Protein backbone atom coordinates (compact mmCIF):
# COMPACT_ATOMS: atom_id res chain seq x y z
CA MET A 1 66.61 270.27 -46.44
CA PRO A 2 63.69 271.05 -44.07
CA THR A 3 61.22 273.70 -45.22
CA ALA A 4 60.63 276.89 -43.24
CA ALA A 5 57.35 275.44 -41.95
CA GLU A 6 59.09 272.24 -40.84
CA ARG A 7 61.80 274.21 -39.06
CA GLU A 8 59.18 276.35 -37.34
CA ARG A 9 57.26 273.27 -36.21
CA ALA A 10 60.42 271.60 -34.89
CA ALA A 11 61.36 274.74 -32.95
CA ARG A 12 57.86 274.93 -31.46
CA VAL A 13 57.93 271.26 -30.46
CA GLU A 14 61.32 271.70 -28.82
CA GLN A 15 60.13 274.79 -26.94
CA ALA A 16 56.99 273.00 -25.77
CA TRP A 17 58.87 270.01 -24.37
CA ASP A 18 61.59 272.24 -22.87
CA GLU A 19 58.89 274.11 -20.95
CA ALA A 20 57.03 270.93 -20.00
CA ALA A 21 59.94 268.68 -19.07
CA LEU A 22 59.82 268.98 -15.30
CA GLY A 23 56.04 268.70 -15.04
CA TYR A 24 55.83 265.90 -17.60
CA ASP A 25 58.39 263.89 -15.66
CA ALA A 26 56.55 264.36 -12.37
CA TYR A 27 53.01 263.80 -13.67
CA PHE A 28 53.22 261.31 -16.52
CA GLY A 29 56.43 259.52 -15.51
CA PRO A 30 54.92 257.42 -12.71
CA ARG A 31 51.79 256.75 -14.76
CA PHE A 32 53.81 255.45 -17.71
CA ALA A 33 56.17 253.32 -15.59
CA PRO A 34 54.35 250.01 -16.28
CA TYR A 35 54.70 250.59 -20.01
CA LEU A 36 58.42 251.25 -19.69
CA GLY A 37 58.74 248.04 -17.69
CA ALA A 38 56.85 246.07 -20.31
CA ALA A 39 59.05 247.40 -23.11
CA ILE A 40 62.29 246.68 -21.28
CA GLY A 41 61.01 243.22 -20.38
CA ALA A 42 60.17 242.50 -24.02
CA LEU A 43 63.67 243.49 -25.08
CA ALA A 44 65.38 241.64 -22.23
CA SER A 45 63.44 238.45 -23.02
CA ARG A 46 65.27 238.29 -26.36
CA ALA A 47 68.66 239.45 -25.09
CA ASP A 48 70.39 236.21 -26.02
CA GLN A 49 69.20 236.56 -29.63
CA LEU A 50 70.66 240.01 -30.21
CA PRO A 51 73.77 240.61 -32.31
CA ASP A 52 76.73 242.53 -30.94
CA GLY A 53 76.30 246.27 -30.71
CA ALA A 54 74.70 249.17 -28.88
CA ILE A 55 71.10 249.91 -27.94
CA VAL A 56 69.52 253.09 -29.33
CA VAL A 57 66.79 254.90 -27.39
CA PRO A 58 65.16 257.74 -29.40
CA CYS A 59 62.64 260.13 -27.81
CA VAL A 60 64.00 259.22 -24.39
CA GLY A 61 62.31 262.18 -22.68
CA PRO A 62 63.31 262.42 -19.00
CA GLY A 63 65.06 259.05 -19.20
CA ARG A 64 63.12 257.04 -16.64
CA GLU A 65 63.85 253.82 -18.55
CA LEU A 66 67.62 254.29 -18.52
CA PRO A 67 68.56 252.85 -15.10
CA ALA A 68 66.63 249.61 -15.66
CA LEU A 69 67.84 249.32 -19.25
CA ALA A 70 71.45 249.90 -18.24
CA ALA A 71 71.18 247.23 -15.56
CA ALA A 72 69.57 244.71 -17.92
CA PHE A 73 72.24 245.32 -20.61
CA GLU A 74 75.26 246.33 -18.56
CA GLN A 75 77.71 245.01 -21.17
CA ARG A 76 76.24 247.12 -23.97
CA ALA A 77 76.55 250.81 -24.79
CA ILE A 78 73.23 252.64 -24.70
CA PHE A 79 72.78 255.76 -26.85
CA ALA A 80 69.72 257.77 -25.81
CA SER A 81 68.53 261.01 -27.37
CA ASP A 82 65.76 263.58 -27.39
CA LEU A 83 65.00 266.79 -29.29
CA SER A 84 64.35 268.77 -26.10
CA THR A 85 67.37 270.20 -24.32
CA SER A 86 65.53 270.17 -20.99
CA MET A 87 64.55 266.52 -21.43
CA VAL A 88 68.16 265.67 -22.28
CA GLU A 89 69.32 267.40 -19.09
CA ARG A 90 66.87 265.37 -16.98
CA ALA A 91 67.84 262.14 -18.71
CA ARG A 92 71.53 262.90 -18.18
CA GLN A 93 70.88 263.49 -14.50
CA ARG A 94 69.30 260.03 -14.24
CA ALA A 95 72.17 258.49 -16.18
CA LYS A 96 75.05 260.28 -14.44
CA ASN A 97 76.13 257.12 -12.60
CA LEU A 98 75.44 254.74 -15.47
CA GLN A 99 78.75 254.03 -17.14
CA ASN A 100 77.27 252.47 -20.28
CA VAL A 101 74.74 255.25 -21.05
CA GLN A 102 75.23 258.32 -23.22
CA VAL A 103 72.48 260.93 -23.72
CA GLU A 104 72.57 263.48 -26.54
CA ARG A 105 70.24 266.01 -28.11
CA ALA A 106 69.12 264.70 -31.50
CA ASP A 107 66.17 264.74 -33.87
CA ALA A 108 64.54 261.30 -33.76
CA THR A 109 63.75 261.52 -37.47
CA ALA A 110 67.42 261.93 -38.45
CA LEU A 111 69.47 259.66 -36.21
CA ILE A 112 72.87 258.31 -37.19
CA ALA A 113 73.44 254.59 -36.72
CA PRO A 114 76.20 253.45 -34.34
CA ARG A 115 79.23 251.89 -35.95
CA ASP A 116 78.26 248.48 -37.39
CA GLY A 117 74.59 249.21 -36.66
CA ALA A 118 72.52 248.95 -33.49
CA ALA A 119 71.77 245.65 -31.82
CA ALA A 120 68.43 246.98 -30.59
CA LEU A 121 66.20 250.02 -30.47
CA LEU A 122 63.77 250.85 -27.67
CA SER A 123 61.11 253.55 -27.84
CA VAL A 124 58.13 254.14 -25.54
CA PHE A 125 55.48 256.72 -26.43
CA GLY A 126 57.67 258.76 -28.74
CA LEU A 127 56.69 257.51 -32.18
CA GLN A 128 53.19 259.02 -32.25
CA LEU A 129 54.60 262.48 -31.46
CA LEU A 130 56.71 262.66 -34.62
CA PRO A 131 55.49 264.41 -37.79
CA ASP A 132 55.54 261.23 -39.91
CA PRO A 133 55.55 258.17 -37.63
CA ALA A 134 55.61 255.61 -40.45
CA ALA A 135 58.67 257.20 -42.04
CA ALA A 136 60.32 257.56 -38.64
CA LEU A 137 59.79 253.88 -37.85
CA ALA A 138 61.37 252.92 -41.18
CA SER A 139 64.37 255.13 -40.44
CA TRP A 140 64.75 253.54 -36.99
CA ILE A 141 64.75 250.07 -38.51
CA GLY A 142 67.48 251.26 -40.84
CA LEU A 143 69.69 251.84 -37.79
CA LEU A 144 69.66 248.14 -36.87
CA ALA A 145 72.36 245.62 -37.63
CA PRO A 146 71.28 242.31 -39.19
CA ARG A 147 69.10 240.40 -36.65
CA GLY A 148 68.74 243.58 -34.61
CA LEU A 149 65.50 244.06 -32.68
CA ALA A 150 63.22 247.10 -32.32
CA VAL A 151 60.74 247.32 -29.44
CA VAL A 152 58.41 250.24 -30.08
CA LEU A 153 55.40 251.20 -27.95
CA TYR A 154 53.20 254.00 -29.21
CA TRP A 155 49.96 255.60 -28.08
CA LEU A 156 47.11 254.52 -30.34
CA ARG A 157 45.31 257.22 -32.28
CA ASP A 158 42.03 255.89 -30.87
CA ALA A 159 43.07 254.26 -27.64
CA GLU A 160 39.55 253.74 -26.30
CA PRO A 161 35.94 253.67 -27.56
CA SER A 162 34.89 256.19 -24.88
CA GLY A 163 36.54 258.23 -22.17
CA PRO A 164 39.01 261.10 -22.00
CA PHE A 165 41.26 260.28 -24.95
CA HIS A 166 38.29 259.47 -27.17
CA SER A 167 36.86 262.89 -26.25
CA MET A 168 40.18 264.63 -26.86
CA ARG A 169 40.52 263.11 -30.34
CA GLY A 170 36.96 264.06 -31.19
CA LEU A 171 37.48 267.66 -30.14
CA LEU A 172 40.72 267.94 -32.10
CA ARG A 173 39.08 266.51 -35.22
CA ALA A 174 36.12 268.89 -34.86
CA ALA A 175 38.62 271.76 -34.68
CA GLY A 176 40.14 270.61 -37.98
CA LEU A 177 43.24 269.06 -36.44
CA VAL A 178 43.45 265.70 -38.18
CA ASP A 179 46.54 263.64 -37.46
CA GLY A 180 46.48 261.49 -40.58
CA GLU A 181 46.29 257.75 -41.10
CA TRP A 182 49.82 256.91 -40.02
CA GLU A 183 48.88 254.04 -37.72
CA ALA A 184 47.60 251.89 -40.58
CA GLN A 185 50.89 252.48 -42.43
CA LEU A 186 53.29 251.34 -39.70
CA VAL A 187 53.51 247.63 -40.44
CA GLU A 188 53.98 248.02 -44.19
CA SER A 189 56.49 250.81 -43.67
CA ALA A 190 58.51 248.61 -41.32
CA LYS A 191 58.41 245.68 -43.73
CA ARG A 192 59.55 247.84 -46.65
CA ALA A 193 62.49 248.88 -44.49
CA GLY A 194 63.46 245.21 -44.18
CA ALA A 195 61.86 244.31 -40.86
CA HIS A 196 60.12 241.09 -39.92
CA LEU A 197 57.22 241.64 -37.55
CA LEU A 198 57.53 239.41 -34.48
CA VAL A 199 54.84 240.77 -32.15
CA ASP A 200 52.04 243.28 -32.71
CA ARG A 201 49.60 243.60 -29.84
CA PRO A 202 47.95 246.19 -27.61
CA ILE A 203 48.90 246.42 -23.95
CA ALA A 204 47.03 248.41 -21.32
CA PHE A 205 47.59 249.41 -17.71
CA GLU A 206 45.30 251.48 -15.55
CA ILE A 207 46.08 255.20 -15.46
CA ALA A 208 44.17 257.35 -12.98
CA HIS A 209 43.59 261.11 -13.00
CA ASP A 210 41.85 263.13 -10.29
CA ASP A 211 39.34 264.67 -12.70
CA SER A 212 38.92 265.86 -16.26
CA LYS A 213 40.23 269.36 -15.53
CA THR A 214 43.44 267.98 -14.04
CA LEU A 215 43.97 265.73 -17.03
CA TRP A 216 43.33 268.53 -19.54
CA GLN A 217 45.83 270.76 -17.76
CA ALA A 218 48.37 267.92 -17.78
CA LEU A 219 47.89 267.32 -21.51
CA THR A 220 48.11 270.99 -22.46
CA LEU A 221 50.65 272.32 -19.97
CA LEU A 222 52.83 269.27 -19.35
CA GLY A 223 52.20 267.00 -22.31
CA PRO A 224 51.68 266.56 -26.04
CA LEU A 225 49.19 269.41 -26.54
CA ARG A 226 51.51 272.12 -25.24
CA GLY A 227 52.88 272.61 -28.76
CA LEU A 228 49.30 273.13 -30.00
CA MET A 229 48.78 275.75 -27.30
CA LEU A 230 51.90 277.59 -28.47
CA ALA A 231 50.65 277.46 -32.05
CA ARG A 232 46.98 278.33 -31.51
CA GLY A 233 46.99 280.26 -28.25
CA GLU A 234 45.68 279.82 -24.73
CA ALA A 235 42.14 280.95 -25.61
CA PHE A 236 41.78 278.18 -28.19
CA ILE A 237 43.01 275.57 -25.70
CA ALA A 238 40.78 276.94 -22.93
CA LYS A 239 37.69 276.63 -25.14
CA LEU A 240 38.57 273.03 -26.00
CA GLY A 241 39.17 272.39 -22.31
CA GLN A 242 35.68 273.57 -21.41
CA GLU A 243 34.20 271.21 -23.98
CA PHE A 244 36.45 268.41 -22.77
CA GLU A 245 35.32 268.82 -19.15
CA ALA A 246 31.66 269.07 -20.17
CA GLU A 247 31.81 265.75 -22.03
CA LEU A 248 33.18 263.71 -19.14
CA PRO A 249 31.68 262.67 -15.81
CA SER A 250 32.95 264.32 -12.65
CA GLY A 251 35.64 262.63 -10.58
């Protein structure tokens, strides 16, 4: 049974992504497209090794991966889900002509396995947004049938030694917002859940932003820091934004 604090956090996260859905899709969607392609390609490259069954897509967001995934696995059912009602609506709109795709609202930390287990699971940039990523990954692996495959891309806690995301992490830590040591726990958590690690490597594609102010507004109004703004207020976020812009070069 979730605690009151956990229920409050979940409601705030849902509200944040409901409010951000349209802008997130427009701003981050094209920038993340190469990562979606890489994930689908990794799954498709092992298609002939998969057992029978459906493909599960937690944290699907606006569902940009669904058309390509449905085309690559047209003989399989695809069950996508997201906590945000607005994200689910956008994903359903993208999937309206895809006969093998179903999109539902669901908590990614409490998914129910398809009958006989899932043949595969695909997740891109959702894991790091969950309250306990290591536990979530273990629960996702528990959805898989024997010989099932999980392809999971997540945003590193420290994605770069310098630059905008390094600055953002530093500012959040200085403000007392520490996000734990979950990244170091992922592999062992997956193995304890019965997984065998096949590939573990970083991938990177260029992502451009007009300037630091534009990026900060995208992160806080359209992206993962919107929930923090709801929790701590616009003044807190504005102060961090000023420090963020001051740390980075113009342009």
